[in-house]
XYZ file of C-alpha atoms in Angstrom:
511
model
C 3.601 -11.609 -24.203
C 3.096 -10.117 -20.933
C 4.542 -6.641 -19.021
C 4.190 -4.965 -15.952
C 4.978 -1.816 -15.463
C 7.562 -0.422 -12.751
C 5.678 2.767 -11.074
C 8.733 4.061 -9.351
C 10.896 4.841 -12.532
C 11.161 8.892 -12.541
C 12.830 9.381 -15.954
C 11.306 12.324 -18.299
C 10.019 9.017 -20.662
C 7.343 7.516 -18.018
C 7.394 3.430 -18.012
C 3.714 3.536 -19.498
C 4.797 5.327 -22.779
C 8.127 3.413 -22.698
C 6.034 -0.294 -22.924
C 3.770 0.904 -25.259
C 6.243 2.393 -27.647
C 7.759 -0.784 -27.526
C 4.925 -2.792 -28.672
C 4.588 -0.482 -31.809
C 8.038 -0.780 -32.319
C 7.658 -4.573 -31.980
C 5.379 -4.621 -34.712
C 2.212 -6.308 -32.671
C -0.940 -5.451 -33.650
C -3.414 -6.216 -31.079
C -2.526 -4.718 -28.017
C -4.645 -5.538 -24.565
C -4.103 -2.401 -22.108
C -5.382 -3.918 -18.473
C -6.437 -0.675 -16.502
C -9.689 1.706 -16.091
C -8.346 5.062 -17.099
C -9.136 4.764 -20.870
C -8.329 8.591 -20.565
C -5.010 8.053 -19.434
C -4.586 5.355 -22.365
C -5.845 7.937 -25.215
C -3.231 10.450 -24.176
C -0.533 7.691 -24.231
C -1.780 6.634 -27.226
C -1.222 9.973 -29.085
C 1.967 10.343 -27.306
C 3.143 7.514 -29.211
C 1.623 8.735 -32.661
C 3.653 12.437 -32.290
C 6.749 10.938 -30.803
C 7.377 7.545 -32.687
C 5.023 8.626 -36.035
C 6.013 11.783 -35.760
C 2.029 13.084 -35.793
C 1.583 10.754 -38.962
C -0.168 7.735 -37.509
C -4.314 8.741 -36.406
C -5.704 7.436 -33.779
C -9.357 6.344 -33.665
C -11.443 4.982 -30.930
C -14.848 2.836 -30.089
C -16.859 2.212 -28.184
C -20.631 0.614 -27.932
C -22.467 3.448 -26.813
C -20.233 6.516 -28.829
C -19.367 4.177 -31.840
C -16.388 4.690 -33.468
C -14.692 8.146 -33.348
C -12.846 9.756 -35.991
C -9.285 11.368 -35.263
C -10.386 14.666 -37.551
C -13.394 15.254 -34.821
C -15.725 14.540 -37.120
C -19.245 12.852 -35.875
C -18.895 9.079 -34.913
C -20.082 6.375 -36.528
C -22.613 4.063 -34.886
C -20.685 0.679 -35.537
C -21.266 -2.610 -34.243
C -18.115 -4.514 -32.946
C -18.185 -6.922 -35.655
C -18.887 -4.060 -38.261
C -15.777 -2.103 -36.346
C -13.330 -4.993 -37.037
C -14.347 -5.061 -40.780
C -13.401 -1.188 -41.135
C -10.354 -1.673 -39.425
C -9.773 -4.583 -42.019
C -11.005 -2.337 -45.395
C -8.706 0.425 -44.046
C -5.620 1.323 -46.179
C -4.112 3.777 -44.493
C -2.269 3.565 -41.008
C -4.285 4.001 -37.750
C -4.703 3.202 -33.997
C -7.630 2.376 -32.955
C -8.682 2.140 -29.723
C -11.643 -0.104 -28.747
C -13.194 0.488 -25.836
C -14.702 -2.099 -23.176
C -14.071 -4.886 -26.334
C -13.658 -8.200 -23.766
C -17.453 -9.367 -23.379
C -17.704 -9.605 -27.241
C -14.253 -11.251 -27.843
C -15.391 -13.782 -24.774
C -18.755 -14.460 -26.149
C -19.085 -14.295 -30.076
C -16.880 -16.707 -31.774
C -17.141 -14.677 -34.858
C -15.706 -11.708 -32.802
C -12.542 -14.270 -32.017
C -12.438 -15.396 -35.086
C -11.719 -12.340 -36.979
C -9.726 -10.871 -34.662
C -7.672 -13.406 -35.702
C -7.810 -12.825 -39.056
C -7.007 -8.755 -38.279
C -3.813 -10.236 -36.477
C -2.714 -11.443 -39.693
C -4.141 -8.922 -41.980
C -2.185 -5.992 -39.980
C 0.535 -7.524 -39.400
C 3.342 -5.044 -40.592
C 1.190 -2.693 -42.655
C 0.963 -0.334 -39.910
C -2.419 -0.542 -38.668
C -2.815 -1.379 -34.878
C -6.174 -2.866 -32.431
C -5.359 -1.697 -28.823
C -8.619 -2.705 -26.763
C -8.593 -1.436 -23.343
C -10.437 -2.552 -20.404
C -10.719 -2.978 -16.465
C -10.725 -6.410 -15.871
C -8.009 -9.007 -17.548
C -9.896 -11.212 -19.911
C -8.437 -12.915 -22.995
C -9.817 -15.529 -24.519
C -7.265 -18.692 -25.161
C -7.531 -18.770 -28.556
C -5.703 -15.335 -28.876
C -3.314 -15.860 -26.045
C -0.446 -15.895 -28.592
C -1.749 -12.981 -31.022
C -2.673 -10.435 -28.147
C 0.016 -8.660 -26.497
C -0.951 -7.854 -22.687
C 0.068 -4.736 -20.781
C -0.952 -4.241 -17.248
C -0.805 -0.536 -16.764
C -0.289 0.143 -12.934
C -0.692 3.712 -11.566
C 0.821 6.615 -12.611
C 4.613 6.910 -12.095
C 6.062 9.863 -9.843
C 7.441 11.698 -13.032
C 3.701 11.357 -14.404
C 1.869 12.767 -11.716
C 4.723 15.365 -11.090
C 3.492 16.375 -15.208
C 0.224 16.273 -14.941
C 1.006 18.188 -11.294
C 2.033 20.944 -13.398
C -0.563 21.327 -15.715
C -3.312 20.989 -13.314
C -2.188 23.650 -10.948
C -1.171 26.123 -13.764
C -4.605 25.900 -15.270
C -6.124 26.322 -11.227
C -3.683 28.897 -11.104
C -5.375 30.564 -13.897
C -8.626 30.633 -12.297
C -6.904 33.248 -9.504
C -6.965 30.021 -7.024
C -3.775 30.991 -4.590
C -1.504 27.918 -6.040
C 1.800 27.074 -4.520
C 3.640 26.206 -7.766
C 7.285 25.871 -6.203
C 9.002 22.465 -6.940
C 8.915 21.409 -3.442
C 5.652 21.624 -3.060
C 4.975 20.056 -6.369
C 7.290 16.974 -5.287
C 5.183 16.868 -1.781
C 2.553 16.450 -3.873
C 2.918 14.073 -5.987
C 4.454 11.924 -3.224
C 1.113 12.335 -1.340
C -0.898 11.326 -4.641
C 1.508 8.461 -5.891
C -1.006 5.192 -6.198
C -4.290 7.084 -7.170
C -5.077 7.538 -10.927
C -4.698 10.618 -12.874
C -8.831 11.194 -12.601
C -8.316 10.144 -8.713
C -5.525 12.475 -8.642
C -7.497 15.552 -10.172
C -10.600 14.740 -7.793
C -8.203 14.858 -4.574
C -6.814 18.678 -6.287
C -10.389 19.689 -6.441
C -11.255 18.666 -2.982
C -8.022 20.057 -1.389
C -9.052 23.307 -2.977
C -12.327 23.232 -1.936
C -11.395 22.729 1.750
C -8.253 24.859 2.346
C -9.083 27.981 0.029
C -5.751 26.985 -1.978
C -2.859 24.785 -2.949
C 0.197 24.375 -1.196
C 1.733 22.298 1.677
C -1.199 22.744 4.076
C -3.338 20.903 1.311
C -0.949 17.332 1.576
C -3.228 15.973 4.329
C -6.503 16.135 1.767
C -4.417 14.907 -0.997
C -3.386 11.298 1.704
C -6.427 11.071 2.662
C -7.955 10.228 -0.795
C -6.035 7.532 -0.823
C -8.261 5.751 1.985
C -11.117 6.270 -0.212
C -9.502 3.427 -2.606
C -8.368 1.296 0.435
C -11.444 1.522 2.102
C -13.535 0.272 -0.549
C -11.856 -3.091 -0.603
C -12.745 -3.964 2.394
C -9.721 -6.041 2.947
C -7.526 -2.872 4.260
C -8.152 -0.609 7.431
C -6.640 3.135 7.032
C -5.205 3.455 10.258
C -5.695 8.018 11.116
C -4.520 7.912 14.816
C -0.675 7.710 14.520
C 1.223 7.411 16.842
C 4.765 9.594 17.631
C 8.037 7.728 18.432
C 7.651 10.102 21.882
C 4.344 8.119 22.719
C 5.819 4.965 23.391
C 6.893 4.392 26.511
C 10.892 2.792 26.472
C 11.723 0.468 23.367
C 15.148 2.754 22.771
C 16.970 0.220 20.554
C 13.729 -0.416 18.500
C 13.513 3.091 18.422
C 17.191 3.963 17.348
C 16.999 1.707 14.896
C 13.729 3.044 13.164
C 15.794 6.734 13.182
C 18.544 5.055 11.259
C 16.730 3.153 8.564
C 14.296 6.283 8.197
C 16.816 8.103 6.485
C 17.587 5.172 3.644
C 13.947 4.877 3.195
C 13.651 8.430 2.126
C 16.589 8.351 -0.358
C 15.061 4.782 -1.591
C 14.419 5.950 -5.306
C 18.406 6.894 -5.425
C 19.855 3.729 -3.788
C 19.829 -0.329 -5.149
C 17.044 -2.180 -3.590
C 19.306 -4.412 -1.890
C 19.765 -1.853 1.081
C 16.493 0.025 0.866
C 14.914 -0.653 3.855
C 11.965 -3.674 3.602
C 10.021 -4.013 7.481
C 10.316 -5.506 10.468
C 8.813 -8.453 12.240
C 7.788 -7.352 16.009
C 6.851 -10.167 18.325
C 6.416 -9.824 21.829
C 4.003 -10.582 25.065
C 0.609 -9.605 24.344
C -0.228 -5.504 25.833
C 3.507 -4.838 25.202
C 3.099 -2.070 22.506
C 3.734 -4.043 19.605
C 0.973 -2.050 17.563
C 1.707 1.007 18.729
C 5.245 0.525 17.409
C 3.226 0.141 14.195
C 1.495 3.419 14.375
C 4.618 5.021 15.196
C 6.768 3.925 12.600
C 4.152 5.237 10.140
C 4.837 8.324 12.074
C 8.392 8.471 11.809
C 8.611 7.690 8.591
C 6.085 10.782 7.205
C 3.628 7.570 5.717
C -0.034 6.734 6.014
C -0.687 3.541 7.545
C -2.544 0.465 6.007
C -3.748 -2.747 8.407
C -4.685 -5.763 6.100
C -7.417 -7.471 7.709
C -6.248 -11.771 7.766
C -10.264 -12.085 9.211
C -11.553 -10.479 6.390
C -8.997 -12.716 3.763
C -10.843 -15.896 5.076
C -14.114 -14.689 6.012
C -15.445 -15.432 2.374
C -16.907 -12.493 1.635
C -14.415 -11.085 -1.195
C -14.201 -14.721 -2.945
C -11.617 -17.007 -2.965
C -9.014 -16.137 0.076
C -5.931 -16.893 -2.246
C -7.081 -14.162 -4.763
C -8.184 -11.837 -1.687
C -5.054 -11.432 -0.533
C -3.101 -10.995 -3.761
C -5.692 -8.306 -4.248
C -5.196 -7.003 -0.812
C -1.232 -7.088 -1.348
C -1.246 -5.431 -4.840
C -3.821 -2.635 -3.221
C -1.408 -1.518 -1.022
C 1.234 -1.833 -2.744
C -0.385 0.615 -5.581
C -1.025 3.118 -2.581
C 2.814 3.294 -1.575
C 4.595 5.316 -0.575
C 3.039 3.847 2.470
C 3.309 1.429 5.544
C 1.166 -2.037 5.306
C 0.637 -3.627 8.913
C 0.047 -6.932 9.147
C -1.362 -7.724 12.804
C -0.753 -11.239 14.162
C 0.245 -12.732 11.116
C 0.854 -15.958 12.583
C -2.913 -16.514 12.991
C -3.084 -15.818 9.313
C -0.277 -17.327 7.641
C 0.946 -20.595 9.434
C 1.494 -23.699 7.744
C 3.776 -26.642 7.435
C 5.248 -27.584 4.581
C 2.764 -30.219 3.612
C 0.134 -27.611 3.573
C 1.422 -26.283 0.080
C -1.280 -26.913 -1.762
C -3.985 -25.236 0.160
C -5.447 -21.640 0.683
C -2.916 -21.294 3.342
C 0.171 -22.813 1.509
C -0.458 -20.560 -1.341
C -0.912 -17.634 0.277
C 2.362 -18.012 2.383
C 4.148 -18.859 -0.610
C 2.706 -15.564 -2.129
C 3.830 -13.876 1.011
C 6.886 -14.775 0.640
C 7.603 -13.939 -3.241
C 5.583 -10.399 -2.362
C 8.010 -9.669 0.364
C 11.297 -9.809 -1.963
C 9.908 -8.296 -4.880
C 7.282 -5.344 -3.807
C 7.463 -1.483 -4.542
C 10.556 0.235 -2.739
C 8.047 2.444 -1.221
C 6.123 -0.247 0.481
C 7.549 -0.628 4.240
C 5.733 -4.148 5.849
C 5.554 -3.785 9.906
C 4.249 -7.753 10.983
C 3.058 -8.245 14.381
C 3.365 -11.277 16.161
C 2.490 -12.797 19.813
C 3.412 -16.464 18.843
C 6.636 -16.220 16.368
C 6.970 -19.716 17.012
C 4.615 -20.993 14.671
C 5.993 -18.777 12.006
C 8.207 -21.042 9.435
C 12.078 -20.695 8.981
C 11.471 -19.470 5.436
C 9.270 -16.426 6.962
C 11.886 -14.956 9.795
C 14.737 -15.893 7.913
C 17.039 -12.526 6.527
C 15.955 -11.103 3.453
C 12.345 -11.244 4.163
C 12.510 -8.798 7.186
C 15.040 -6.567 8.187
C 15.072 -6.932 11.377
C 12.780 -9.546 13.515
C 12.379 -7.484 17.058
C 10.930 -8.770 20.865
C 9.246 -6.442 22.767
C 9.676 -7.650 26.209
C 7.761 -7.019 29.590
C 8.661 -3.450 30.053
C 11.200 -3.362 32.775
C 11.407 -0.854 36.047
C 12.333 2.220 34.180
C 10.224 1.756 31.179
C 7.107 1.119 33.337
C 7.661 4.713 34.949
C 8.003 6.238 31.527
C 4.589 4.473 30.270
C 2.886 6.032 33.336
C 4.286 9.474 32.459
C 3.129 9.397 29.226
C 0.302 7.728 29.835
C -0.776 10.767 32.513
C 0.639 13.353 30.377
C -1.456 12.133 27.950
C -4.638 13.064 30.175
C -2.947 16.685 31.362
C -1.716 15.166 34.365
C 1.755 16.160 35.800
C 3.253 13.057 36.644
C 5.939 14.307 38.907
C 3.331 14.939 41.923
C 2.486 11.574 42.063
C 5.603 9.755 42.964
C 5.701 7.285 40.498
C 9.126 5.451 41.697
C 6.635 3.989 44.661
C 4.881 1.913 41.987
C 7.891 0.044 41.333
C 7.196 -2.937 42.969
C 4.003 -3.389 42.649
C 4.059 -3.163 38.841
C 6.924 -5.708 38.195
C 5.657 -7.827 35.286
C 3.013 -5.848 33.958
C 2.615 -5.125 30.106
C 1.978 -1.131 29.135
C -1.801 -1.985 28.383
C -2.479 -2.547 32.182
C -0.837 0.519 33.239
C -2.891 2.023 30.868
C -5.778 0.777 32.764
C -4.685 1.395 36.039
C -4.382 4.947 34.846
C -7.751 4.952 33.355
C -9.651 3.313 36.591
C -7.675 6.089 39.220
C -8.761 8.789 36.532
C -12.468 6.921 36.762
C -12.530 7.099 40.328
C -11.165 10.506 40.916
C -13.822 12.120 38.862
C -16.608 10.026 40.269
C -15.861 11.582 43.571
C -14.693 15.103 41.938
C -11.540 15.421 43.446
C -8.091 15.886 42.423
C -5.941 12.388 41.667
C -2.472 11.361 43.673
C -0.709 8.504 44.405
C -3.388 6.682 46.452
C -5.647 6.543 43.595
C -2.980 4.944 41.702
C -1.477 2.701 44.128
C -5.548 1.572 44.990
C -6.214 1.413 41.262
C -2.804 -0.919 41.002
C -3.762 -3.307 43.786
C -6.484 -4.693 41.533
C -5.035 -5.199 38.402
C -3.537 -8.953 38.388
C -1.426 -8.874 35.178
C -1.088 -10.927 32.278
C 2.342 -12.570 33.606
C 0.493 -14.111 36.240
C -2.793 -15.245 34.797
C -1.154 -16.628 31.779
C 3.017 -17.371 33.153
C 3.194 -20.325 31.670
C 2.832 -19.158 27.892
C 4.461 -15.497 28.481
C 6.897 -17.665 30.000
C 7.260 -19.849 26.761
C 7.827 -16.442 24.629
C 10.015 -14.909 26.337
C 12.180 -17.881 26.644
C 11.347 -18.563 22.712
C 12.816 -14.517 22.032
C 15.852 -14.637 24.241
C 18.693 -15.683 21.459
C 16.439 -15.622 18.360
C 15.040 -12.369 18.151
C 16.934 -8.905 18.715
C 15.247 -6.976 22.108
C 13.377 -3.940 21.346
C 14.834 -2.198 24.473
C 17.688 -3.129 27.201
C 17.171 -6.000 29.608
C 16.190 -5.263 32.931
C 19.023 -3.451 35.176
C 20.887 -2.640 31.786
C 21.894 0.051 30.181
C-alpha cells in the first residue's frame, strides 16, 4: 500500500496525522514512514495514541545506539534489532513502537525479514503496531505486501502555522520582541512552507539572531533558508537578483497578463486547480529578455526563484539523469510556494517519439506528468530560443498557460530599454536624445543596447567626462546585431512565432 501526502491541505487535522490515523484504523501493523524528521514522526505518533486511543495506547521507540525506550521515561534498554522484534512479539499489552533507522538490518539479515514477517502475523489485530522510520525508501520484496509505505512530505501550511505558534510564544517568553499577530504568523509560514519543522526552527533562530526580533522584517531570513536546501543539490540555482516588472523594457501584453494571473495565484489554496494558474512557455530571439521576464515574474508574484540546471541533469555527477531530475523536480516542488525556471529547455528535453525509451524519453515523459499534477504553489516559467524542436505534447494547452514570443523589440520599446538601461546607471536619459537612435538600432535585441550603454559609459569615464549622445551614437556604430550576423535563423523564429505563439508586446507601428 502506498500514500503520498498532499502538503497544501490547511484543515485543523494536518494530512500527516490524517494518513497515519488511517493506517491504525486500517488495522496494519508494520508501518514504513519515508522521511528524516523522526522528531516530527514521534509527535505524530502520540498524536495518534491521545486522539484515536484516547492516551491508552504507549508508544515506545529504538534505536541502535539509544536501544529501546520506554514510554514511562524509564532508562532504555540496550536491545539488539533481532532481540527488539522478539519483545515486541512477547508483549501482551498494546504499544507503538517506533524503530529507528531499521532498513540496513531488514535489507541484510534474512532472519531480520523473516520475523518481521512472522510479527505481521502475530500483531495482526491485537493492537500492537512496528512503525520503522527512515530517510531513504528501502523495502525489501519479500515484505512488499505486509509493510504499509507512507512518504511523509514537508510540513503542511496548517502545521507550520502550529508549530508557528508555539515557537514564537515560547521566544516570546524569553522577552525576544515577537510579532505574534496572525498576519504575520501567515507571512511566515508562507515564507517557511517546504523546510522541515527542525529547518523551520533553525531559520526562527537565525532570523532572530540577525534582526533583534520577529516580525515582517524577519521574512527575507526565513526565504532565504530555503536556498540552503536547494543549494545543496546541486541541481537548482537560487536565483537573489530579481528583477521588477518596471525593469523590463516594453513586453506590455506579457506584462498585463502576468498582473492578471497574479491575483488567481494568490487565492490558489481557495480555488479548483483547474484555473489556478500553472507557467508559461517564453520563446523568443536570443538577447530579447526572455530571462529577465523570469526574474520578474518571481518578482511580481512575491516568490523566490529556482533555475534547474539541464547541464547539471546530464553531466553525471548526481547519478543517473532520469532520477536527477525527478529529484530536481520534487526539490522544488517541496520548496513552493515558489517559481522553478527552466532555461532553454529545448536543449534539455527534445526528443521524438521513438526516443521513449531513453534518458531523454523518460524524462520528457516525466515532464510532462510533473507539469499536470505538481503543487498549486509551484509556478514553471520555460525559456526557449528554438520552440521548434519542442514536441506537440509539450506546447500543447494544459501543460502551459500561455506559450509567449518575445520579439525584436520594436522602435518604442528600444527607447524604453535605453531609459532604463541609463536610469539604471543614474543617468537622465532625457538629455541625451534618445529618438536619434532610432534608426540606427532597428533590429537590435535589449542585450546589445545594454552594451552599447555599457561601452559609451566605458569610454566616458576613461576620458573623465560627462556622457551625451555622441558617446552613444559612436558606441552604436560598432555594435553589428544579432539580426544581421545570424538573419537567417532569427529569421526562421520569428517566422516559426508569428501564428503559433501569442506576442509578448504589440507589433511594430501598433498599438
Amino acid at each position: 500500500m502506498f500514500f503520498i501526502m498532499n502538503p497544501h491541505n490547511d484543515s485543523q487535522e494536518s494530512p500527516a496525522y490524517t494518513v497515519l490515523k488511517e493506517m491504525f484504523q486500517g488495522g496494519r501493523p508494520l508501518i514504513f514512514v519515508c522521511t528524516p524528521e523522526e522528531g516530527r514522526v514521534r509527535q505524530l505518533l502520540q498524536e495518534v495514541a491521545n486522539k484515536l486511543f484516547a492516551g491508552q495506547m504507549p508508544v515506545w521507540s529504538w534505536s541502535l545506539t539509544s536501544g529501546l525506550r520506554h514510554p514511562d521515561g524509564r532508562p532504555a534498554e540496550k536491545l539488539s534489532p533481532q532481540a527488539v522484534l522478539e519483545f515486541v512479539a512477547e508483549h501482551r499489552e498494546r504499544g507503538i513502537f517506533q524503530l529507528k533507522d531499521f532498513h540496513p538490518f531488514m535489507c541484510d539479515d534474512p532472519a531480520i525479514r523473516r520475523r518481521l514477517r512472522d510479527l505481521y502475523e502475530l500483531c495482526l489485530d491485537s493492537g500492537k503496531y512496528l512503525v520503522i522510520t527512515s530517510p531513504l525508501r528501502v523495502i525489501p520484496e519479500e515484505l512488499n505486501r505486509q509493510i504499509a509505505l507512507v512518504e511523509l512530505q514537508a510540513p503542511s501550511f496548517g502545521e507550520l502555522a502550529g508549530f508557528l505558534r508555539r515557537e514564537t510564544e515560547a521566544i516570546a517568553c524569553q522577552d525576544s520582541i515577537v510579532d505574534r499577530s496572525e498576519p504575520t504568523l501567515f507571512a511566515m509560514a508562507r515564507a517557511l512552507q517546504g523546510l522541515t519543522l527542525d529547518e523551520a526552527r533553525h531559520a526562527l533562530r537565525r532570523a532572530l539572531a540577525v534582526n533583534g526580533s520577529l516580525d515582517a522584517n524577519s521574512l527575507p531570513c526565513l526565504v532565504d533558508e530555503k536556498k540552503l536546501i536547494v543549494n545543496r543539490t546541486g541541481l537548482i540555482q537560487y536565483v537573489a537578483d530579481a528583477a521588477q516588472l518596471e525593469h523590463v523594457g516594453g513586453l506590455e501584453y506579457l506584462k498585463a497578463w502576468l498582473v492578471e494571473r497574479r491575483k488567481l495565484f494568490m487565492e490558489r489554496d481557495s480555488l479548483s486547480a483547474e484555473i489556478v494558474p500553472k507557467g508559461v512557455l517564453v520563446m523568443g530571439v536570443s538577447g530579447c529578455g526572455k530571462s529577465l521576464s523570469v526574474k520578474a515574474i518571481a518578482s511580481c508574484f512575491g516568490l523566490p526563484l529556482y533555475r534547474i540546471e539541464m547541464s547539471e541533469v546530464f553531466s553525471g555527477r548526481h547519478g543517473n539523469p532520469d532520477a536527477a531530475f525527478v529529484q530536481a523536480c520534487r526539490t522544488v516542488e517541496s520548496v513552493a510556494p515558489a517559481v522553478v525556471w527552466f532555461d532553454e529547455i529545448e536543449m534539455g528535453l527534445t526528443m521524438q517519439s521513438s526516443e521513449s525509451g531513453t534518458s531523454l524519453g523518460r524524462i520528457f515523459a516525466f515532464f510532462l506528468t510533473w507539469m499536470q499534477e505538481k503543487a498549486r504553489g509551484l509556478f514553471v516559467a520555460a525559456t526557449a530560443n528554438r520552440i521548434d524542436l519542442l514536441p506537440a505534447e509539450m506546447i500543447r494547452k494544459g501543460r502551459f498557460d500561455e506559450v509567449f514570443f518575445i520579439d525584436l523589440p520594436t522602435e518604442e520599446e528600444r527607447q524604453e530599454v535605453f531609459r532604463i538601461h541609463l536610469e539604471k546607471r543614474g543617468i537622465n536619459p532625457e538629455e541625451l536624445q534618445l529618438h536619434r537612435l532610432k534608426r540606427i538600432t532597428q533590429g537590435w535585441t535589449g542585450a546589445e543596447i545594454e552594451q552599447c550603454v555599457v561601452s559609451s559609459l566605458t569610454q566616458v569615464r576613461l576620458q573623465n567626462k560627462a556622457i551625451r549622445f555622441e558617446d552613444l551614437h559612436q558606441a552604436a556604430l560598432s555594435v553589428i546585431p544579432l539580426s544581421k550576423t545570424m538573419r537567417e535563423q532569427v529569421d526562421h523564429i520569428r517566422s516559426w512565432a508569428y501564428d503559433r505563439a501569442v506576442r509578448a508586446s504589440p507589433r511594430e507601428g501598433k498599438t
